[in-house]
Amino acid sequence: MIQQVENPVLEIHDLTVSYDKKPVLWGVDLSIPNGALCGIIGPNGAGKSTLIKAIMDLIPLNSGYVKLFDQELNEVRKKISYVPQRESVDWDFPASVLDVVLMGRYSQLGLFKRPRKADREAAMAALEMVGMDKYSKRQIAQLSGGQQQRVFLARSLTQNADIYFLDEPFAGVDAATEKAIIQILKNLSNEGKTIIVVHHDLQSVETYFNWVILLNLRLVASGPTEEVFTPQLLEETYGGKLTLLTEVGELVKKGGFNAREKQ
Amino acid sequence: METLIEFFSFEYPNIKYVVFGTILLSISSAVVGCFTFIKKKSLVGDVVSHAVLPGICISFLASGSKDPFLLIIGAFISGWVSILVMDAIIRNTKIKEDAATGLSLSVFFGIGILLMTYIQHSGNAAQSGLDTFLFGKAAALIGIDLLAFSIIAIVVLIVVFLFYKEFKLISFDPQFAKVIGLPIRKLEFILTSITVLAVVTGIQAVGVVLMAAMLITPAAAARFWTNKLHKMLIISSIFGAFSGISGAFISYSTPSMPTGPWMVMVLSIIALFSFFFAPSRGILVNSWNRFKIQRQLLEENLLKTFFRIGENSNDYFQDIEAGDLRLARNFSSAQLSRGLKMLSSNGYITKSGSAWTLSKEGHDKGKRITRLHRLWELYLTKYLRIAPDHVHEDADTIEHVITPELERRLEQLLDYPTSDPHQSAIPSR
């Protein structure tokens, strides 16, 4: 059940990606409509984060291409916002909450320029949205997991993007934070922004998302939640382990092959 | 004292130059060092400083002169190559970063020593002084050398000033930096280049072996004093500059003392001092806080025991012997004498003969702790469904932690209870 859409904001064509020389995503082909609040669902090691990183050009592709707003990533970077996994940075870094949120404005600032008053105001507004304005001067090492995630979301909100990619924003956060974050995402979606979220918890999928991508090393399904989030497709995603595919991946790595021969 | 005045009056122009040079070199390596430190790449400085040696030697062999600019170019190239080699090893083999660092460092330094020895025995008269790079010689920082190294140090500082915001982002979150479209490869190239340059200039003062200290020590020390990157850069620069002046002064006042090693010594002392005495992050403050908590625990536990003895006999202000306290709770005799002394000097108890009596304030405090203890026990059994015989130890700790604000919330949540899970009365406020 892979539903392709007209005029997609995100189009992925024949995407194969390797991680540490082992193919982890095989031939992914999908498209996402404008304004979707989309969850990427799948078991551990299914390649969910890898898919987002591949879209963001953070890891090289073995094959295929990604188009955003029918353009190359480099043409539309200003319309894109990315919230990496919380654990991907060192929170003992010498910076305050406001410092981190201001980083979202760097692309608009350009090289050499220092953050201006307007940037600080935008950062404070974003902090207020995530309920962290009281913590703007706090050293980031003193934040709880949920607060760290809110700060990351605030940084992303300052970018005023049209499409948001969030990598596991609900991992290890408190219930109040999860609720606050999903509310903000729903508001953004209602404003016509597209949101793509790597998500773990099957319980909340139906209430959170209106579009679902089921992933397990290959694309199992992509479509509106009510059509895709079915017992059969979930069984296909989580059940029957694709031992054959995994073993072939290992062989590719061991033999030092490229996942695709050079085209 | 006289020497001090003589030194700082800069009567001899050479002193002026040496001081100026060492300060500039120290500041530029301290500033760059902050970035290698927060990027957790502290050992890169060590690799580069050792790896510039072959570059200096090859440059000398090729040109036959000690022109500082030529030597710097050679040093710069071989320093860079060492980093590329290190990265290539990590990327293409199973060797991890630590081993790759060690490999790159020792191979390059080995080649450097080999070439240096060859040059020294080649009978080339121009070679004398080339070995200053090995151990550094700040006092040789005069004339064209001073000019060359100063220019580089200033360039390094300007680059950091211009790219501060970008360097900060690529150090904190390179993935995000890449996604928002920062040219991170170019920025990394620039940052690595100024690191190599800072090392190349710094070894003039302290030599290849001590260079890593010039890079990392000011940053590590500064980190203890601040949680902000820009302040960290400023503080580490001050530490660097201070070490530069001190090193120059010490070797001026005692001619047998070398400048570079003393700069590193001063930096190490600053780092040690920061390690112990810095507010909030220093060891001393931490142990002082721990000590205060220990004292608070002892005081509150004693008052609680006083209160409970009073509770049992329904006479809170009776005379209580130290032995009674020990019967009620397991205090060591050292704890007991220390704690009782503390309580009486704080006015919570008064001495009457060999026994002790609670004061009004002592009674209130003992009551509050008992109250919190029982409230928490009740909370645990009610909300966490922990068996009543398992809640005591937990409450013994938490009773010291609960704030008045939490106390009120706890009361409200438990609907103003009057007895705990063991049917002991919860004393009213």
XYZ file of C-alpha atoms in Angstrom:
692
model
C 0.000 0.000 0.000
C 2.170 2.831 -1.223
C 0.113 5.818 -2.170
C 1.844 8.289 -4.487
C 0.474 11.834 -4.587
C 0.229 14.653 -7.100
C 2.465 17.681 -6.464
C 4.242 16.193 -3.466
C 6.293 18.359 -1.090
C 8.634 15.455 -0.610
C 9.414 12.912 -3.279
C 11.820 10.040 -2.777
C 12.726 7.990 -5.806
C 14.473 4.606 -5.748
C 16.494 5.448 -2.656
C 19.084 2.961 -1.410
C 21.279 3.901 1.521
C 24.055 2.139 3.380
C 25.220 2.701 6.891
C 28.769 1.645 7.680
C 28.880 0.036 4.220
C 25.853 -2.139 4.972
C 22.689 -1.363 3.002
C 19.966 -0.399 5.491
C 17.331 0.982 3.144
C 16.478 -0.700 -0.120
C 14.758 1.028 -3.032
C 12.471 3.423 -1.195
C 9.913 5.145 -3.436
C 7.427 7.504 -1.846
C 5.789 10.904 -1.948
C 4.204 13.045 0.755
C 1.416 15.575 0.186
C 1.559 19.157 1.341
C 0.410 19.756 4.920
C 0.802 16.151 6.021
C 1.592 15.377 9.636
C 3.482 12.221 8.905
C 4.902 9.554 11.194
C 7.733 7.261 10.159
C 7.060 4.010 11.988
C 9.065 0.813 12.218
C 11.025 -1.428 14.575
C 14.504 -0.656 15.914
C 17.107 -0.695 13.195
C 14.475 -0.339 10.471
C 16.274 2.661 8.984
C 13.883 5.398 10.159
C 16.536 7.887 11.193
C 18.642 6.854 8.232
C 15.791 7.816 5.921
C 15.611 11.314 7.410
C 19.372 11.704 7.328
C 19.392 10.621 3.700
C 16.739 13.205 2.870
C 18.827 15.844 4.664
C 21.906 14.798 2.674
C 23.739 13.929 5.886
C 24.693 10.516 4.552
C 25.551 9.629 0.973
C 22.998 7.819 -1.200
C 23.843 4.631 -3.062
C 21.106 5.291 -5.540
C 18.032 7.390 -6.196
C 17.217 10.989 -5.485
C 15.232 13.180 -3.123
C 13.204 16.175 -4.194
C 11.673 18.758 -1.908
C 9.119 21.155 -3.406
C 10.105 19.565 -6.722
C 13.644 20.920 -6.296
C 17.064 19.825 -5.120
C 17.710 20.164 -1.383
C 20.299 22.898 -1.918
C 17.756 25.109 -3.661
C 15.254 24.975 -0.815
C 17.325 24.747 2.376
C 15.714 27.870 3.809
C 12.307 26.178 3.697
C 13.539 23.168 5.626
C 14.002 22.593 9.303
C 15.624 19.604 10.936
C 15.473 18.555 14.576
C 18.214 15.977 15.153
C 18.054 13.359 17.883
C 18.595 14.898 21.279
C 21.490 12.553 22.015
C 23.359 13.607 18.892
C 24.942 16.578 20.670
C 26.918 17.086 23.870
C 24.660 18.961 26.286
C 27.618 19.911 28.446
C 28.587 22.372 25.714
C 29.179 25.877 27.108
C 26.003 27.567 25.901
C 22.749 28.922 27.285
C 19.273 27.955 26.123
C 18.991 31.205 24.179
C 22.364 30.590 22.492
C 21.140 27.267 21.149
C 17.787 28.589 19.966
C 19.533 31.482 18.211
C 21.436 28.948 16.112
C 18.204 28.444 14.188
C 18.633 31.979 12.844
C 22.178 31.522 11.572
C 21.130 30.609 8.055
C 19.137 33.813 7.719
C 21.964 35.836 9.237
C 24.641 34.743 6.844
C 28.366 34.567 7.506
C 30.173 37.032 9.781
C 26.976 38.656 11.108
C 26.105 38.583 14.792
C 22.532 37.827 15.920
C 20.432 40.996 15.879
C 17.665 42.172 18.163
C 15.048 40.715 15.818
C 16.759 37.327 15.992
C 16.731 37.395 19.762
C 13.047 38.308 19.701
C 12.307 35.451 17.310
C 14.222 33.092 19.594
C 12.323 34.292 22.662
C 9.015 33.912 20.834
C 9.920 30.346 19.903
C 10.920 29.628 23.499
C 7.588 30.962 24.654
C 5.806 28.650 22.218
C 7.485 25.617 23.749
C 7.018 26.959 27.279
C 10.719 27.523 27.951
C 10.944 31.334 27.945
C 11.710 31.357 31.671
C 14.768 29.217 31.024
C 16.393 31.330 28.319
C 19.494 32.102 30.416
C 19.836 28.588 31.793
C 22.963 26.610 30.975
C 21.906 23.738 28.693
C 23.637 21.121 30.863
C 21.049 21.796 33.562
C 18.056 20.882 31.392
C 16.027 17.697 31.685
C 15.535 15.501 28.639
C 12.125 16.982 27.934
C 13.469 20.515 28.233
C 16.331 19.701 25.888
C 13.855 18.466 23.317
C 11.777 21.627 23.696
C 14.881 23.743 23.151
C 15.678 21.814 19.978
C 12.135 22.323 18.736
C 12.318 26.040 19.571
C 15.548 26.340 17.581
C 13.798 24.765 14.646
C 10.733 27.001 14.991
C 12.861 30.146 14.625
C 13.608 29.076 11.073
C 10.025 29.653 9.901
C 10.357 26.674 7.597
C 7.714 25.015 5.427
C 8.705 21.444 6.107
C 9.942 20.054 9.426
C 11.842 16.825 9.982
C 11.995 15.600 13.570
C 14.130 12.615 14.561
C 12.593 10.852 17.578
C 11.315 14.005 19.313
C 9.369 11.942 21.842
C 12.208 9.649 22.894
C 12.894 9.960 26.611
C 10.701 13.004 27.237
C 8.052 13.465 29.919
C 4.349 13.225 29.140
C 3.786 16.982 29.452
C 6.529 17.683 26.923
C 5.178 15.108 24.498
C 1.749 16.695 24.722
C 3.142 20.205 24.234
C 5.242 19.146 21.249
C 2.460 17.313 19.434
C 0.169 20.296 19.953
C 2.734 22.609 18.357
C 3.184 20.186 15.464
C -0.565 19.983 14.939
C -0.780 23.774 14.895
C 1.993 23.959 12.319
C 0.247 21.340 10.240
C -2.995 23.326 10.382
C -1.055 26.312 9.059
C -0.225 24.193 6.020
C 3.301 23.177 7.012
C 4.445 19.629 6.405
C 5.782 17.676 9.384
C 7.675 14.414 9.238
C 8.395 12.662 12.522
C 10.353 9.528 13.356
C 8.149 7.861 15.929
C 8.333 4.813 18.152
C 5.107 4.477 20.042
C 2.424 2.606 18.114
C -0.270 3.535 20.662
C -0.322 7.198 19.704
C 0.101 6.905 15.938
C -3.581 7.229 15.086
C -4.133 10.321 17.224
C -0.908 12.059 16.223
C -0.548 11.556 12.498
C -2.681 11.829 9.391
C -0.047 10.174 7.193
C 2.066 7.149 8.015
C 5.206 5.648 6.513
C 5.848 2.059 7.567
C 9.459 1.127 7.249
C 11.556 -1.939 7.842
C 14.690 -1.919 5.722
C 12.373 -1.329 2.781
C 9.230 0.712 2.456
C 6.246 -1.342 3.596
C 3.601 1.315 3.193
C 3.034 5.035 2.817
C -0.377 6.657 2.890
C -3.160 8.197 4.971
C -3.174 6.797 8.511
C -6.551 5.071 8.284
C -5.499 3.162 5.164
C -1.960 2.294 6.203
C -2.173 1.739 9.931
C -3.785 -1.671 9.613
C -3.035 -4.935 11.455
C -1.897 -6.618 8.227
C 0.591 -3.918 7.283
C 1.853 -3.619 10.861
C 2.340 -7.369 10.908
C 4.312 -7.066 7.713
C 6.438 -4.285 9.218
C 7.091 -5.731 12.635
C 6.466 -9.421 12.147
C 8.301 -11.738 9.799
C 11.928 -10.781 10.171
C 13.583 -10.227 6.838
C 16.532 -12.403 7.700
C 17.354 -12.912 4.053
C 17.602 -9.170 3.406
C 19.734 -8.665 6.517
C 22.059 -11.492 5.527
C 22.502 -10.124 2.024
C 23.298 -6.742 3.593
C 25.999 -8.337 5.725
C 27.480 -10.030 2.651
C 27.577 -6.723 0.800
C 29.461 -5.190 3.710
C 31.872 -8.085 4.122
C 32.687 -8.268 0.446
C 33.216 -4.517 0.223
C 30.695 -4.206 -2.595
C 28.899 -0.992 -3.358
C 25.182 -1.408 -2.802
C 24.729 -0.370 -6.423
C 27.302 -0.647 -9.123
C 28.317 2.768 -10.355
C 25.757 3.961 -12.847
C 60.948 43.974 43.198
C 63.579 45.947 41.366
C 63.682 43.293 38.719
C 59.931 43.547 38.402
C 60.043 47.292 37.801
C 62.994 46.953 35.472
C 61.122 44.243 33.562
C 57.872 46.112 33.151
C 59.511 49.420 32.291
C 60.635 47.588 29.122
C 63.946 49.413 29.217
C 65.433 46.863 26.890
C 63.538 46.673 23.622
C 64.250 42.943 23.450
C 62.159 42.365 26.545
C 59.347 44.311 25.000
C 59.458 42.162 21.887
C 59.677 38.889 23.733
C 56.807 39.788 26.051
C 54.697 41.044 23.184
C 55.444 37.931 21.151
C 54.753 35.413 23.902
C 51.490 37.111 24.854
C 50.268 37.074 21.280
C 51.256 33.444 20.730
C 49.670 32.360 24.009
C 46.420 34.136 23.259
C 46.098 32.733 19.764
C 46.728 29.177 20.910
C 44.415 29.598 23.904
C 41.558 30.824 21.700
C 41.975 28.099 19.102
C 42.431 25.581 21.900
C 38.944 26.382 23.192
C 37.477 25.004 19.976
C 39.597 21.857 19.902
C 38.644 21.378 23.559
C 34.876 21.702 23.117
C 35.012 19.589 19.961
C 36.686 16.899 22.096
C 39.645 16.913 19.739
C 42.200 17.896 22.344
C 44.804 15.454 21.110
C 44.749 16.880 17.587
C 46.921 19.731 18.864
C 49.459 17.228 20.091
C 49.537 15.436 16.753
C 49.942 18.639 14.782
C 52.650 20.053 17.017
C 54.741 16.923 16.599
C 53.935 16.635 12.922
C 55.184 20.079 11.936
C 58.766 19.044 12.564
C 59.317 17.153 9.268
C 57.786 20.120 7.425
C 60.248 22.524 9.012
C 63.176 20.256 8.180
C 62.131 19.638 4.568
C 61.538 23.323 4.098
C 65.030 24.050 5.386
C 66.619 21.345 3.277
C 64.870 22.597 0.154
C 65.584 26.284 0.640
C 68.781 26.147 2.676
C 67.606 29.112 4.723
C 65.839 29.726 8.007
C 63.467 32.293 6.561
C 60.543 32.039 9.009
C 57.890 32.345 6.309
C 59.318 29.381 4.377
C 59.610 27.320 7.532
C 56.020 28.181 8.472
C 54.753 27.076 5.073
C 56.553 23.751 5.431
C 55.273 23.332 8.991
C 51.752 24.215 7.961
C 51.694 21.657 5.169
C 53.058 18.772 7.197
C 50.767 19.646 10.119
C 47.785 19.486 7.801
C 48.929 16.262 6.175
C 49.147 14.629 9.607
C 45.468 15.430 10.213
C 44.492 14.095 6.798
C 46.457 10.917 7.452
C 44.738 10.533 10.810
C 41.283 10.990 9.311
C 42.062 8.620 6.457
C 43.171 5.933 8.910
C 39.959 6.307 10.912
C 37.758 6.300 7.826
C 39.326 3.489 5.864
C 40.525 1.025 8.455
C 39.193 -0.593 11.575
C 41.663 1.438 13.656
C 39.894 3.730 16.098
C 40.564 7.380 16.775
C 42.926 6.964 19.737
C 45.235 4.567 17.909
C 45.100 6.633 14.719
C 46.106 9.697 16.743
C 49.045 7.887 18.266
C 50.126 6.464 14.918
C 50.009 9.753 13.098
C 51.832 11.577 15.887
C 54.678 9.131 16.270
C 55.273 8.487 12.579
C 55.472 12.195 11.751
C 57.581 13.008 14.790
C 59.862 10.107 13.977
C 60.437 11.410 10.466
C 60.999 14.879 11.905
C 63.650 13.718 14.361
C 65.299 11.695 11.623
C 65.547 14.696 9.319
C 66.613 16.974 12.158
C 69.454 14.639 13.092
C 70.492 14.421 9.457
C 70.564 18.216 9.150
C 72.550 18.630 12.350
C 75.227 16.256 11.102
C 75.286 17.599 7.585
C 77.756 20.305 8.521
C 75.469 22.999 7.209
C 76.388 26.109 9.188
C 72.988 27.701 8.654
C 71.262 24.922 10.597
C 72.245 26.191 14.041
C 69.097 27.285 15.852
C 66.755 25.054 13.901
C 66.432 22.852 16.957
C 64.705 25.699 18.813
C 61.537 24.274 17.314
C 62.050 21.116 19.285
C 62.105 22.739 22.711
C 61.111 26.278 21.863
C 62.986 29.451 22.555
C 60.792 32.398 23.303
C 63.835 34.599 23.845
C 64.659 34.153 20.166
C 61.447 35.904 19.235
C 62.982 38.988 17.693
C 63.268 40.674 14.351
C 61.714 38.972 11.356
C 60.728 35.910 13.390
C 58.673 38.029 15.747
C 57.045 39.791 12.820
C 56.154 36.548 11.065
C 54.714 34.832 14.114
C 52.846 37.918 15.258
C 51.164 38.321 11.895
C 50.012 34.717 12.003
C 48.765 35.002 15.574
C 46.767 38.094 14.638
C 45.352 36.400 11.548
C 44.256 33.481 13.706
C 42.489 35.811 16.135
C 40.751 37.729 13.357
C 39.510 34.521 11.758
C 38.059 33.332 15.060
C 36.389 36.699 15.551
C 34.847 36.628 12.071
C 33.687 33.002 12.156
C 32.854 32.819 15.855
C 29.175 32.072 15.288
C 29.846 29.414 12.666
C 32.629 27.734 14.636
C 30.324 27.602 17.618
C 27.587 25.877 15.637
C 29.811 23.341 13.901
C 31.334 22.502 17.282
C 27.959 22.004 18.951
C 25.800 20.441 16.254
C 27.503 19.842 12.898
C 24.490 17.973 11.463
C 22.202 20.912 12.053
C 24.861 23.245 10.650
C 24.989 21.199 7.485
C 21.236 21.068 7.063
C 20.807 24.833 7.374
C 23.308 25.141 4.563
C 26.492 26.265 6.309
C 29.522 25.315 4.216
C 30.766 23.012 6.935
C 33.571 21.450 4.927
C 35.044 24.892 4.271
C 34.492 25.967 7.854
C 36.143 22.813 9.160
C 39.009 23.463 6.773
C 39.420 27.000 8.095
C 39.189 25.913 11.727
C 41.738 23.151 11.205
C 44.006 25.545 9.325
C 44.060 28.119 12.099
C 44.631 25.321 14.604
C 47.675 24.255 12.624
C 48.820 27.877 12.354
C 48.396 28.483 16.073
C 50.453 25.380 16.740
C 53.132 26.419 14.263
C 53.528 29.800 15.952
C 53.223 28.442 19.471
C 56.028 25.926 19.105
C 58.361 28.855 18.551
C 57.818 29.674 22.209
C 57.462 26.310 23.924
C 58.551 23.704 21.380
C 56.692 20.752 19.927
C 56.553 18.702 23.090
C 54.862 21.277 25.298
C 52.665 22.776 22.605
C 49.589 20.678 23.417
C 49.594 22.214 26.885
C 49.481 25.728 25.419
C 46.453 24.738 23.376
C 44.408 22.772 25.875
C 45.321 23.943 29.374
C 43.908 27.498 29.120
C 40.674 26.149 27.633
C 40.310 23.412 30.231
C 40.969 25.908 33.033
C 38.585 28.496 31.582
C 35.797 25.928 31.282
C 35.707 25.762 35.085
C 34.859 29.440 35.379
C 32.098 29.891 32.831
C 29.270 28.251 30.960
C 29.435 30.576 27.988
C 31.654 30.035 25.000
C 32.567 33.675 24.383
C 33.514 34.131 28.024
C 35.508 30.939 27.822
C 37.493 32.392 24.914
C 38.156 35.604 26.841
C 39.115 33.877 30.091
C 41.404 31.408 28.351
C 43.067 34.325 26.514
C 43.680 36.055 29.828
C 45.163 32.868 31.258
C 47.322 32.516 28.141
C 48.495 36.121 28.245
C 49.261 35.893 31.962
C 51.321 32.764 31.419
C 53.182 34.532 28.600
C 54.132 37.501 30.774
C 54.987 35.292 33.741
C 57.159 32.989 31.652
C 59.024 35.922 30.150
C 59.475 37.558 33.539
C 60.712 34.424 35.279
C 63.303 33.742 32.630
C 64.324 37.401 32.709
C 64.801 37.507 36.474
C 66.511 34.115 36.584
C 68.491 33.725 33.367
C 68.910 29.987 33.841
C 65.144 29.569 33.651
C 63.587 28.908 30.238
C 60.541 30.908 29.140
C 58.417 28.256 27.412
C 58.423 25.577 30.108
C 57.635 28.238 32.686
C 54.683 29.405 30.631
C 53.382 25.858 30.707
C 54.094 25.626 34.438
C 52.123 28.799 35.097
C 49.253 27.505 32.966
C 49.273 24.229 34.862
C 49.122 26.073 38.171
C 46.172 28.134 36.890
C 44.458 24.945 35.750
C 45.028 23.233 39.089
C 43.785 26.298 40.925
C 40.648 26.369 38.742
C 40.143 22.674 39.282
C 40.002 23.174 43.034
C 38.668 26.654 43.583
C 36.352 27.505 40.696
C 32.824 28.343 41.807
C 30.164 25.712 41.100
C 32.462 23.404 39.118
C 35.485 23.354 41.434
C 36.245 20.428 43.684
C 36.402 22.567 46.811
C 32.922 24.010 46.355
C 31.556 20.560 45.685
C 33.126 19.058 48.773
C 32.034 22.054 50.846
C 28.453 21.476 49.655
C 28.706 17.802 50.502
C 30.059 18.695 53.934
C 27.176 21.109 54.511
C 24.651 18.446 53.554
C 26.280 15.948 55.925
C 25.994 18.516 58.685
C 22.372 19.233 57.876
C 21.563 15.507 57.890
C 23.195 14.976 61.265
C 21.491 18.007 62.776
C 18.047 17.074 61.493
C 18.407 13.415 62.414
C 19.358 14.358 65.970
C 16.453 16.762 66.349
C 14.095 14.150 64.976
C 15.370 11.681 67.567
C 14.929 14.227 70.359
C 11.386 14.811 69.149
C 10.528 11.113 69.001
C 11.802 10.446 72.490
C 9.640 13.341 73.642
C 6.719 11.991 71.660
C 6.945 8.578 73.356
C 6.856 10.001 76.857
C 4.641 12.902 75.905
C 7.155 15.327 77.355
C 9.073 17.177 74.648
C 11.179 19.316 76.934
C 12.561 16.649 79.246
C 16.279 16.150 79.909
C 17.716 13.614 77.512
C 21.058 11.845 77.982
C 23.334 11.164 75.044
C 22.880 7.455 75.746
C 19.126 7.737 75.181
C 19.738 9.201 71.759
C 22.036 6.324 70.874
C 19.450 3.835 72.007
C 16.852 5.441 69.786
C 19.042 5.726 66.726
C 22.438 4.434 65.716
C 24.719 7.491 66.077
C 28.477 7.023 66.410
C 29.925 8.705 69.479
C 31.926 11.105 67.286
C 28.777 12.058 65.393
C 26.924 12.490 68.628
C 29.396 14.821 70.305
C 29.875 16.840 67.115
C 26.148 17.025 66.429
C 25.155 17.980 69.965
C 27.779 20.714 70.040
C 26.449 22.045 66.730
C 22.841 21.943 67.893
C 23.571 23.749 71.114
C 25.619 26.447 69.426
C 22.724 26.924 66.983
C 20.283 27.240 69.877
C 18.267 24.133 69.168
C 19.155 22.437 72.458
C 20.485 23.553 75.820
C 22.678 21.664 78.228
C 21.554 20.910 81.751
C 24.182 18.960 83.649
C 25.077 15.878 81.639
C 21.766 15.919 79.742
C 20.261 17.987 76.924
C 16.903 19.695 76.525
C 15.172 20.766 73.340
C 14.560 24.476 72.879
C 11.320 25.701 71.324
C 13.037 26.084 67.918
C 14.647 22.681 68.228
C 11.297 21.145 69.021
C 9.674 22.787 65.992
C 12.391 21.649 63.682
C 12.327 18.091 65.018
C 8.581 18.091 64.611
C 8.781 19.278 61.020
C 11.248 16.549 60.038
C 9.107 13.892 61.725
C 6.095 15.282 59.924
C 7.798 15.203 56.534
C 9.024 11.678 57.219
C 5.500 10.430 57.904
C 3.916 12.401 55.096
C 6.359 10.857 52.660
C 5.738 7.354 54.023
C 2.056 7.887 53.487
C 2.625 9.203 49.982
C 4.738 6.173 49.072
C 2.180 3.670 50.322
C -0.753 5.506 48.818
C 0.549 6.614 45.429
C 3.433 4.279 44.725
C 1.775 1.255 46.336
C 4.912 0.409 48.272
C 4.396 -1.876 51.261
C 4.326 0.025 54.603
C 7.323 -1.935 55.903
C 9.443 -0.779 52.952
C 8.917 2.959 53.092
C 10.943 3.927 56.162
C 14.461 4.018 54.636
C 13.269 6.013 51.682
C 11.526 8.557 53.885
C 14.677 8.875 55.998
C 16.362 10.502 53.013
C 13.487 12.394 51.468
C 12.537 14.099 54.756
C 15.666 16.256 54.374
C 14.905 17.207 50.796
C 11.284 18.343 50.808
C 10.797 22.110 50.536
C 7.938 23.957 52.287
C 6.287 24.363 48.902
C 6.387 20.608 48.246
C 5.221 20.024 51.807
C 2.044 21.989 51.151
C 1.417 20.147 47.891
C 1.982 16.826 49.592
C -0.506 17.729 52.321
C -3.071 18.767 49.793
C -2.589 15.645 47.725
C -2.982 13.412 50.786
C -5.941 15.484 52.000
C -4.356 16.745 55.244
C -3.778 13.333 56.839
C -3.410 12.827 60.584
C -1.642 9.473 60.745
C 1.011 7.648 58.747
C 0.913 4.034 57.420
C 2.162 2.766 60.794
C -0.612 4.607 62.634
C 1.780 7.119 64.143
C 0.265 10.571 64.359
C 1.487 13.076 61.802
C 2.215 16.126 63.926
C 0.375 19.234 62.815
C 2.272 22.244 61.581
